[in-house]
Tab-separated table of C-alpha atoms and ligand atoms in Angstrom:
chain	number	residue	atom	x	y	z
A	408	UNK	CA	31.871	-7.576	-77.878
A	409	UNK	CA	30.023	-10.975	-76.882
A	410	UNK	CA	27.582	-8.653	-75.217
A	411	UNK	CA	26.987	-6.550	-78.695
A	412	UNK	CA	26.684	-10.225	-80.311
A	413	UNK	CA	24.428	-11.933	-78.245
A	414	UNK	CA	21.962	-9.247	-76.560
A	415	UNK	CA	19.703	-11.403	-74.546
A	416	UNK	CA	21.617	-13.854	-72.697
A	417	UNK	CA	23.316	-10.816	-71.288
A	418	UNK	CA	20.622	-9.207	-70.709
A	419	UNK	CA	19.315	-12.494	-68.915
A	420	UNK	CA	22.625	-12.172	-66.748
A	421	UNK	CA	21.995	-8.914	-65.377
A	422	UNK	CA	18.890	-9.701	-64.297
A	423	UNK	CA	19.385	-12.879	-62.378
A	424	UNK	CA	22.641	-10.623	-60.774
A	425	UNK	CA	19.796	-7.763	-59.987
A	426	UNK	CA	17.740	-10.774	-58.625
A	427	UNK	CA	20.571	-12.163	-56.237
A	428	UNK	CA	21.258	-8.440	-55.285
A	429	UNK	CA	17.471	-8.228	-54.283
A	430	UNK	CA	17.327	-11.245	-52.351
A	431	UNK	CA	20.297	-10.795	-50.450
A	432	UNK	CA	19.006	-6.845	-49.522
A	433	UNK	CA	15.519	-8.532	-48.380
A	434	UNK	CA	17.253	-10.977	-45.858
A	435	UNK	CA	19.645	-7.977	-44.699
A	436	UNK	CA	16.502	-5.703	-44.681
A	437	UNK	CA	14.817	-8.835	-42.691
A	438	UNK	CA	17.828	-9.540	-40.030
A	439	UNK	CA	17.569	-6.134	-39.598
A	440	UNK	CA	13.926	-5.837	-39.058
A	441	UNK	CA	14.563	-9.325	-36.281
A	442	UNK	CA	17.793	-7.241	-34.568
A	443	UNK	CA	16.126	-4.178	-34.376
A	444	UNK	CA	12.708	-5.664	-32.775
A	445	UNK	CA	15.078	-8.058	-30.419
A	446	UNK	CA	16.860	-4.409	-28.895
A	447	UNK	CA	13.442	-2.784	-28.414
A	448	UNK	CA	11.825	-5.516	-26.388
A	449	UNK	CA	15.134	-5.355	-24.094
A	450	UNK	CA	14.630	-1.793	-23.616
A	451	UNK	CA	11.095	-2.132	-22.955
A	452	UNK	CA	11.893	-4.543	-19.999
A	453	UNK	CA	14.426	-2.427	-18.710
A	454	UNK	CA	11.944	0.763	-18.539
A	455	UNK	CA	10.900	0.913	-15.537
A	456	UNK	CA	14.376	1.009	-14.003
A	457	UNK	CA	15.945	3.610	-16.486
A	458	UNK	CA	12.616	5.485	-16.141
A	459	UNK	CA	13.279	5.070	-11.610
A	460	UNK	CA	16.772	6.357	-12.132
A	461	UNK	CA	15.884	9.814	-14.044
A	462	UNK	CA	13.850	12.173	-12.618
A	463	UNK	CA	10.352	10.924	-11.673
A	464	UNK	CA	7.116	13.586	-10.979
A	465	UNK	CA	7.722	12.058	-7.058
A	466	UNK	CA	11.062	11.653	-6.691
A	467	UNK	CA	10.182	7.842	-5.622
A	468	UNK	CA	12.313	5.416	-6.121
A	469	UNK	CA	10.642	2.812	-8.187
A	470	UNK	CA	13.527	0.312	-8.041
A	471	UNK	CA	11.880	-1.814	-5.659
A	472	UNK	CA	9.600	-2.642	-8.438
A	473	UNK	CA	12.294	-4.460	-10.055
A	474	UNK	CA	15.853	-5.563	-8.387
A	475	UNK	CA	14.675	-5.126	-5.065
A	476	UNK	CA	11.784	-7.122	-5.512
A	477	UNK	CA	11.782	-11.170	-4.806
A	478	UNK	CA	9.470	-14.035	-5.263
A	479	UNK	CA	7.658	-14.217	-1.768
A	480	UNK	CA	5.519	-17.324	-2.963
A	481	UNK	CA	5.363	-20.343	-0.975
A	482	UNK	CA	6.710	-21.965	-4.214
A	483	UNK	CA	10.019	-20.519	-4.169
A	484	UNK	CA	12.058	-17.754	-5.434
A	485	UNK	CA	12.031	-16.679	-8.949
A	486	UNK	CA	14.230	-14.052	-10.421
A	487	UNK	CA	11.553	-14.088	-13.463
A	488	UNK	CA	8.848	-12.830	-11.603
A	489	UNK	CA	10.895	-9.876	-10.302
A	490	UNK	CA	12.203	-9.323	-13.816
A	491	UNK	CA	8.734	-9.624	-14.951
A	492	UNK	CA	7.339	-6.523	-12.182
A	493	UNK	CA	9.426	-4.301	-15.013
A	494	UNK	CA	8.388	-6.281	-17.959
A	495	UNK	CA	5.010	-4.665	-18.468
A	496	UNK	CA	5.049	-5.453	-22.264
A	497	UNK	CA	3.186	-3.041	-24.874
A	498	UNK	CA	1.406	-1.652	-21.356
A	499	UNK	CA	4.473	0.121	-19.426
A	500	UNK	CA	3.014	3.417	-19.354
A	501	UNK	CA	0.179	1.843	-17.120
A	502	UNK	CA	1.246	-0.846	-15.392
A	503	UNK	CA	-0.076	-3.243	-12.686
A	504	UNK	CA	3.351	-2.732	-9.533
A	505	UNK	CA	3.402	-4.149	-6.612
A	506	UNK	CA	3.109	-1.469	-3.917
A	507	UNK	CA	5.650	1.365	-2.676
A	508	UNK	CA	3.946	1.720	0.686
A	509	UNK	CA	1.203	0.069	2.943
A	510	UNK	CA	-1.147	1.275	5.721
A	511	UNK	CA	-0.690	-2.132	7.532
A	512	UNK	CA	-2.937	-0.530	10.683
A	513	UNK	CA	-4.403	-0.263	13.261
A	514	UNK	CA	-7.702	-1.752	12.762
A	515	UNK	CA	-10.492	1.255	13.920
A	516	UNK	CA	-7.553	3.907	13.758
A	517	UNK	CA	-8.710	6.074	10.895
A	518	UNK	CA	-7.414	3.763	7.896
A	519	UNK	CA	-9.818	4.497	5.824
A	520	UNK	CA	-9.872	7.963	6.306
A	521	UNK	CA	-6.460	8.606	5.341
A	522	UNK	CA	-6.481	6.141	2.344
A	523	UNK	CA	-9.626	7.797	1.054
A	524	UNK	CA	-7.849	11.310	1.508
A	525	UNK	CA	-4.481	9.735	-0.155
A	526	UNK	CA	-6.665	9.025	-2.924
A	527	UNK	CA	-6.923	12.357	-3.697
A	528	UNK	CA	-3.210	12.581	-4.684
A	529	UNK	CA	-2.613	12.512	-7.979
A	530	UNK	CA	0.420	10.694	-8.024
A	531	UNK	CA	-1.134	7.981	-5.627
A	532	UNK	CA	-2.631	4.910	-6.961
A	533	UNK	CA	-4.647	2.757	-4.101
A	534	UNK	CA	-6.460	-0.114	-3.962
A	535	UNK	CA	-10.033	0.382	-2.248
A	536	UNK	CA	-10.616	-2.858	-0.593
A	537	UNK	CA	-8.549	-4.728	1.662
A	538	UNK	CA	-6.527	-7.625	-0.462
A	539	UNK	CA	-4.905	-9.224	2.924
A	540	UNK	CA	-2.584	-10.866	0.783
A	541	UNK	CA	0.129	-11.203	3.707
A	542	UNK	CA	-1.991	-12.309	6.213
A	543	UNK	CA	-4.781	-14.831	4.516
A	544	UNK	CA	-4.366	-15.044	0.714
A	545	UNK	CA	-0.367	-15.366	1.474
A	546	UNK	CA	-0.265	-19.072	-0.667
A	547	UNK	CA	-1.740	-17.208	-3.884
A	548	UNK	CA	1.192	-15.854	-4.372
A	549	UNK	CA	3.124	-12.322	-5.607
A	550	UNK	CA	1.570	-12.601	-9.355
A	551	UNK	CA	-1.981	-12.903	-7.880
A	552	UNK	CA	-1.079	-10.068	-5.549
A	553	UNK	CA	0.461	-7.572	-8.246
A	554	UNK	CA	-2.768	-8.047	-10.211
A	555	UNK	CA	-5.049	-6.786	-7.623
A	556	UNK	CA	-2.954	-3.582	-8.042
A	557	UNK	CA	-4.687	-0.711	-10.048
A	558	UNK	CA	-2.971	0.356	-12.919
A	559	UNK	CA	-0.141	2.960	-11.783
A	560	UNK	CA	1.852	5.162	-14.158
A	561	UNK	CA	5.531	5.564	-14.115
A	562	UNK	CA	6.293	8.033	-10.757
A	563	UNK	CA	2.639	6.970	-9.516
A	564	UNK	CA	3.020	5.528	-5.931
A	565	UNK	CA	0.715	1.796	-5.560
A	566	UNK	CA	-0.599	1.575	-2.106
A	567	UNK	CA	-3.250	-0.743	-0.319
A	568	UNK	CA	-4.296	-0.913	3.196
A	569	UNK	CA	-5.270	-3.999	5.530
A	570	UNK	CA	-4.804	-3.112	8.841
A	571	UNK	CA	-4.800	-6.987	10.002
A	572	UNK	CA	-1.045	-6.809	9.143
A	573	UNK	CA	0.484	-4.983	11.761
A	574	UNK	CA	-1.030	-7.834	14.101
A	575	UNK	CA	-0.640	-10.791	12.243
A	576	UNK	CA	2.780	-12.350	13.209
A	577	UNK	CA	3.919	-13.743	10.148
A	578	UNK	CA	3.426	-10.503	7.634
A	579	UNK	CA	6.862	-8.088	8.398
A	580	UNK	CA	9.076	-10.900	7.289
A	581	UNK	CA	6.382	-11.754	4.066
A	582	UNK	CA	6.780	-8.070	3.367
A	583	UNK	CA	10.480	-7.408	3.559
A	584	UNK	CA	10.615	-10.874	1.438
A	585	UNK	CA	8.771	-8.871	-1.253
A	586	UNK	CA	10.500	-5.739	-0.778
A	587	UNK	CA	13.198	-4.419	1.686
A	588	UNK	CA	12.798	-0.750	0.843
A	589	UNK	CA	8.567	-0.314	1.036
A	590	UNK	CA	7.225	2.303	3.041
A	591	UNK	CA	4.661	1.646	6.275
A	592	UNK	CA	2.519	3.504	7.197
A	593	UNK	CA	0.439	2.809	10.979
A	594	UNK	CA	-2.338	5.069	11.891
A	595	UNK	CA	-2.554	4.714	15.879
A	596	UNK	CA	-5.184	5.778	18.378
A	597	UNK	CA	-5.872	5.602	21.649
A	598	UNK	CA	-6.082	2.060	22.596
A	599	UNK	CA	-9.149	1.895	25.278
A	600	UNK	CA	-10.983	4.411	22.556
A	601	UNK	CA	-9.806	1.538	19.750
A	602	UNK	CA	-11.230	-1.396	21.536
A	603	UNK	CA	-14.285	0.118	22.162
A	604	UNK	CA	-14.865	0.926	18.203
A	605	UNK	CA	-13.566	-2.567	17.634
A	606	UNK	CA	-16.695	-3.666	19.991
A	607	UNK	CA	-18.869	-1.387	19.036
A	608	UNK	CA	-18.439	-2.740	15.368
A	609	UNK	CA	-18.832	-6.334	17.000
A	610	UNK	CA	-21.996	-5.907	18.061
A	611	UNK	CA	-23.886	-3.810	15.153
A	612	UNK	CA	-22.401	-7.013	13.301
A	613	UNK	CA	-23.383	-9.958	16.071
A	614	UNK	CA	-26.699	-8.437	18.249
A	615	UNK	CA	-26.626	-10.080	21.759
A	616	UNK	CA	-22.850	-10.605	22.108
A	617	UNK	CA	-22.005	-10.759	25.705
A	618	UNK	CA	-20.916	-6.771	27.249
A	619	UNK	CA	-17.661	-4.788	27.060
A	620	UNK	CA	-17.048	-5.499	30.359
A	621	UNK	CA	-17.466	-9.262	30.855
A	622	UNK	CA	-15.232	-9.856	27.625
A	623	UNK	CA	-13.057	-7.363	28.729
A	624	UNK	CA	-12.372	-8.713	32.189
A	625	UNK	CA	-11.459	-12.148	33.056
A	626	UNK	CA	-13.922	-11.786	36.295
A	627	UNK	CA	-15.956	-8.708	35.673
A	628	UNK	CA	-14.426	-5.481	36.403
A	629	UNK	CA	-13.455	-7.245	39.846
A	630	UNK	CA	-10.644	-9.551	37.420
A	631	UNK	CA	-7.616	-9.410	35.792
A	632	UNK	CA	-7.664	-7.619	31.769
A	633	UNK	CA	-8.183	-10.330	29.076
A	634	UNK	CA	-5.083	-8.811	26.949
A	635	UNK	CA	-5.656	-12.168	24.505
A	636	UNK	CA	-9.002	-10.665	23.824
A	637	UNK	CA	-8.659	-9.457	20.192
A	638	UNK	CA	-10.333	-6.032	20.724
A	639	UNK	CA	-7.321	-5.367	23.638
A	640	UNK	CA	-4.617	-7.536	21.848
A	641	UNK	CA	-4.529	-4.838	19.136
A	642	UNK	CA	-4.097	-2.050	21.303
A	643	UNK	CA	-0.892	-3.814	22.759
A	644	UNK	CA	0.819	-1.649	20.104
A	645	UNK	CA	4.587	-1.682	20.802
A	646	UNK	CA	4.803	-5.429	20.959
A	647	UNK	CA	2.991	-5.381	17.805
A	648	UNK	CA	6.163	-3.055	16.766
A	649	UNK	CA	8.459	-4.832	17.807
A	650	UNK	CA	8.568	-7.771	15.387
A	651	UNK	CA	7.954	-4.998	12.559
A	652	UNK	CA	11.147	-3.355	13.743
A	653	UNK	CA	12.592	-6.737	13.437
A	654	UNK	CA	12.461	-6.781	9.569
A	655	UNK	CA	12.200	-2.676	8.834
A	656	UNK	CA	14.428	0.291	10.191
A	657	UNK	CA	12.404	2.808	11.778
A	658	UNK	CA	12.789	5.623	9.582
A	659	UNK	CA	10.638	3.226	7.126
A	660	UNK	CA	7.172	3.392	9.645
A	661	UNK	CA	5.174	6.208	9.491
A	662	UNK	CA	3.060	6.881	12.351
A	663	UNK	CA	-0.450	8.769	11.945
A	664	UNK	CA	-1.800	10.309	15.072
A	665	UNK	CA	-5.629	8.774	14.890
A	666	UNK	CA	-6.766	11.530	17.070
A	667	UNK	CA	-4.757	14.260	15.192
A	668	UNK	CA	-6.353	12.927	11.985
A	669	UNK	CA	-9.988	13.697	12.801
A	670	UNK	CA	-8.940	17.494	14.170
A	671	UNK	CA	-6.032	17.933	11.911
A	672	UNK	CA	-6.584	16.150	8.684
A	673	UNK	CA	-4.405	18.534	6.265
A	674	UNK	CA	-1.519	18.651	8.799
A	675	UNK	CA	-1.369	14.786	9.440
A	676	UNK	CA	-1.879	13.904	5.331
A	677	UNK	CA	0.446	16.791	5.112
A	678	UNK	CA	3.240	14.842	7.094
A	679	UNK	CA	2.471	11.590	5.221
A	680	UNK	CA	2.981	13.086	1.377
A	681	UNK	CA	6.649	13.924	2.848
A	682	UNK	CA	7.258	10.262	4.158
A	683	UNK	CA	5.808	9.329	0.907
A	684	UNK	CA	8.025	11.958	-0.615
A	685	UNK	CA	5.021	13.504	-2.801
A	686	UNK	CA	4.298	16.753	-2.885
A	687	UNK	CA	1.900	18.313	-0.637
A	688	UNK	CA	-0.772	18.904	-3.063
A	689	UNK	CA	-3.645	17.287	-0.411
A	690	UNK	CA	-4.122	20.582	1.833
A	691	UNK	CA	-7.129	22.217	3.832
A	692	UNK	CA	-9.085	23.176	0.840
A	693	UNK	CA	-9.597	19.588	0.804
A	694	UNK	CA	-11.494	19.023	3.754
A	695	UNK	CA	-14.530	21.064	4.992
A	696	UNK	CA	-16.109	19.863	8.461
A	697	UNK	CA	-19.130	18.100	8.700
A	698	UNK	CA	-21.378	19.228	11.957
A	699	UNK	CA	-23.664	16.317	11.714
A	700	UNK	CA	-21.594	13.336	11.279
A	701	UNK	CA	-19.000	15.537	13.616
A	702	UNK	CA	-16.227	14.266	11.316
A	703	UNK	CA	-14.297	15.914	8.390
A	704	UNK	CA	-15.429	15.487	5.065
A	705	UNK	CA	-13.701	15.640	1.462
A	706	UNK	CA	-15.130	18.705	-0.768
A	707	UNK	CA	-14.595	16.493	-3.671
A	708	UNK	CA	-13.343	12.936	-3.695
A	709	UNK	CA	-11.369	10.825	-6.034
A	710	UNK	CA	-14.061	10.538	-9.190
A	711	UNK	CA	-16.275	13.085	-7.685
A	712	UNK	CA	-16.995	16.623	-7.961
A	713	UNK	CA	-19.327	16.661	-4.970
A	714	UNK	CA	-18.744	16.416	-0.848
A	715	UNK	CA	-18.228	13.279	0.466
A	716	UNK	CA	-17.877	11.934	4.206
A	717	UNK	CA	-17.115	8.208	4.881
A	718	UNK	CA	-20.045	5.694	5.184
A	719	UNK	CA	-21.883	4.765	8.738
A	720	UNK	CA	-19.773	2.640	9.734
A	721	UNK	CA	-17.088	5.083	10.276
A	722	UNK	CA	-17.211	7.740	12.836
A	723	UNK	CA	-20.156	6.020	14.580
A	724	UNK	CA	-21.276	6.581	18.194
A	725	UNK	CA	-19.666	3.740	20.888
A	726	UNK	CA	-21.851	1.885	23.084
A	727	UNK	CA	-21.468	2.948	27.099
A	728	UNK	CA	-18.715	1.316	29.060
A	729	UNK	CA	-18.592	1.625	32.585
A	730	UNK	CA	-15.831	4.271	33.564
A	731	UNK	CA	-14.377	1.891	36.081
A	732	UNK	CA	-13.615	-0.393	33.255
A	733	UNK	CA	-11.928	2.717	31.726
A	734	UNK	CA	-10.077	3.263	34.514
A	735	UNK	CA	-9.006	0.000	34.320
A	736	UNK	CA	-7.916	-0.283	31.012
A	737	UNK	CA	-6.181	3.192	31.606
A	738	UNK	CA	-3.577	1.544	33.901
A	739	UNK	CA	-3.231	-1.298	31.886
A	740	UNK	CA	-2.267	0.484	28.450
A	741	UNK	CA	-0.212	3.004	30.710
A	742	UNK	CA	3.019	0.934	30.665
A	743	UNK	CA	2.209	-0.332	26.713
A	744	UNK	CA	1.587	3.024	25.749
A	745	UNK	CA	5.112	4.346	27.332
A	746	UNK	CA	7.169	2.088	25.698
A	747	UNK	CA	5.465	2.455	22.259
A	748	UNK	CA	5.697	6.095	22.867
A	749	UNK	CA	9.540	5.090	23.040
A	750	UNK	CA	9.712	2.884	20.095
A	751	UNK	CA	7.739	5.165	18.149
A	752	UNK	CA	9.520	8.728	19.052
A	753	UNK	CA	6.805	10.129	19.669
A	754	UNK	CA	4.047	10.929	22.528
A	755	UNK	CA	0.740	10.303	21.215
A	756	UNK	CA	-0.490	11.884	24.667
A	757	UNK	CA	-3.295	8.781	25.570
A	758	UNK	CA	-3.633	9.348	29.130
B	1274	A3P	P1	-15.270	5.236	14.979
B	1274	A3P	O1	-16.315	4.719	14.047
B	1274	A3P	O2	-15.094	4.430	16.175
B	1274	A3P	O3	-15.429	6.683	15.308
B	1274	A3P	P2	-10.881	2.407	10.266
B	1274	A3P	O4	-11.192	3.020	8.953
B	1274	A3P	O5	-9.434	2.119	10.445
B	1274	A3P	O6	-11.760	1.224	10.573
B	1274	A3P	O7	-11.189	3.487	11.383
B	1274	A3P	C1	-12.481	3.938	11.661
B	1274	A3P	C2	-12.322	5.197	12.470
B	1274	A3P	O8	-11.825	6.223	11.640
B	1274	A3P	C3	-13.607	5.745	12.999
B	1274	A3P	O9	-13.856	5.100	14.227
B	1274	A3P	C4	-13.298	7.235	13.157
B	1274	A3P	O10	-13.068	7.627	14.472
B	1274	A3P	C5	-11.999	7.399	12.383
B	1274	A3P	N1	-11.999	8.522	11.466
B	1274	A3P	C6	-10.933	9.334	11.257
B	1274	A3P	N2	-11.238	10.277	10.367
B	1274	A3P	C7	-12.514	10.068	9.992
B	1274	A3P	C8	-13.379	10.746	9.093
B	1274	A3P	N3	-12.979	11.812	8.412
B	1274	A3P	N4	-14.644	10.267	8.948
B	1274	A3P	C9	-15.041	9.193	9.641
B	1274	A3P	N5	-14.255	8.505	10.497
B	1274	A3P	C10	-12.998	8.938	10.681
């Protein structure tokens, strides 16, 4: 009845009530707002490995991207920075990775060639120049290195190629420090044919460098093989192996056949998608062949709708070396050659 009596202080009740009831549903509304914002960031760093575990366009497993992944900086290990390879923020539909696989040589063997024809995959993402973060730019560390990487989608496969790596000493245990589960990939050639495109390339770069021969000899033709010099060092393939089978089980190095490559392209990209586990979608209508630069060509690059062959410097002619030299070399490599035949599974046929 004291309501009847005295209208408007009950009517000033019910409103502060309605005014409590309001601010207590705008802090709910607000914790809310804070829990529900707090559960979507969590998610978003967890993508990428709920996205690897489902069914990706591949069938790669981009895991490595996050658990498998450690610091490999001088610095030290961090759990953060392998936390933050998933962590791609508002960007994790296109995200800078670190790569699934590497072309890590050989140095004249066709590297190029098979990255630019990779390239053409549409589930590859590659870097076009040669970051040689394992061999020289090692102390920058793995943040400096992911951001090199182009921009990869989830299922894309990241790749670069520096084909110092499968020499350099130190880079299979820098690699396996980064990830145990990455893919190699080594494009091989014959090793006397490799050292002469290695010199060739020395001298277009340095005129007047002393001959094949004389570097290649310790006393002329008449001496002993200078296997410390670098153009014949590389070709010393299975010892070069060995310390990569150290740190990798086999079934994780790919081996291109250089050779094959040039006559083949389709079949030897073909065998690489499988490694890769992509599907072959780089085939023969790819590739025409090219009668003046003798080489095969793409019918339409990465970016391009017209035919493209690589630049000069690939698929050049070699200067002369005396065919005793050759012989030479031949029976030096013979033994070097067996046993990476061996190691490898696989005769490349250099005889
Ligand atoms: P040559 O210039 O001695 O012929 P890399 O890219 O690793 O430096 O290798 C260069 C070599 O790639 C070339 O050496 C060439 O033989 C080989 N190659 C393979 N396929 C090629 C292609 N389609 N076009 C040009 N060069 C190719």
């Amino acid at each position: 009845m004291a309501s009847f009596q005295n209208p408007p202080l009950d009517i000033r009740r019910l409103s502060q009530k309605l005014l409590v009831m309001l601010s207590v549903g705008i802090v709910c509304m607000y914790l809310f707002y804070i829990f529900a914002a707090c559960c979507k960031s969590e998610v978003t760093k967890n993508s990428d490995l709920s996205y690897d575990r489902s069914v990706s366009v591949t069938g790669w497993n981009h895991e490595r991207n996050g658990t498998a992944l450690r610091d490999a900086s001088p610095s030290g290990g961090s759990a953060a920075l392998a936390l933050e390879a998933n962590s791609s923020g508002k960007d994790w539909t296109a995200s800078r990775r670190f790569p699934h696989a590497l072309i890590i040589g050989v140095k004249k063997g066709g590297t190029r060639a098979l990255l630019e024809f990779l390239r053409l995959h549409p589930d590859v993402r590659a870097l076009g120049s040669e970051p040689h973060f394992f061999d020289r730019h090692y102390a920058r560390g793995l943040s400096w290195y992911r951001s090199m990487m182009p921009k990869a989608l989830d299922g894309q496969i990241v790749m670069e190629k520096t084909p110092r790596y499968f020499v350099t000493p130190e880079t299979p245990a820098r690699v396996r420090a980064m990830s145990q589960d990455i893919k190699l990939i080594v494009v091989v050639r014959d090793p006397i044919t490799r050292a002469i495109s290695d010199y060739t390339q020395i001298v277009s770069k340095t005129p007047g460098v002393p001959s094949f021969e004389s570097l290649a000899f310790k006393n002329g033709t008449a001496g002993s093989v200078d296997a410390l010099w670098s153009p014949l060092h590389i070709g010393l393939y299975a010892r070069h192996l060995e310390r990569w089978l150290a740190h990798f089980p086999p079934a994780q190095i790919h081996f291109v056949h250089g050779e094959r490559l040039v006559h083949d392209p389709a079949g030897e990209v073909g065998r690489v998608q499988d490694f890769l586990g992509l599907q072959r979608i780089v085939t023969d209508k790819h590739f025409y062949f090219n009668k003046t630069k003798g080489f095969p060509c793409l019918k339409k690059p990465e970016g391009s709708s017209k035919p493209h062959c690589l630049g000069k410097t690939k698929g050049r002619l070699h200067v002369r070396v005396q065919p005793e030299a050759v012989r030479k070399l031949r029976e030096f490599y013979y033994p070097h050659n067996l046993r990476f035949y061996q190691m490898a599974g696989m005769d490349f046929g250099w005889q």
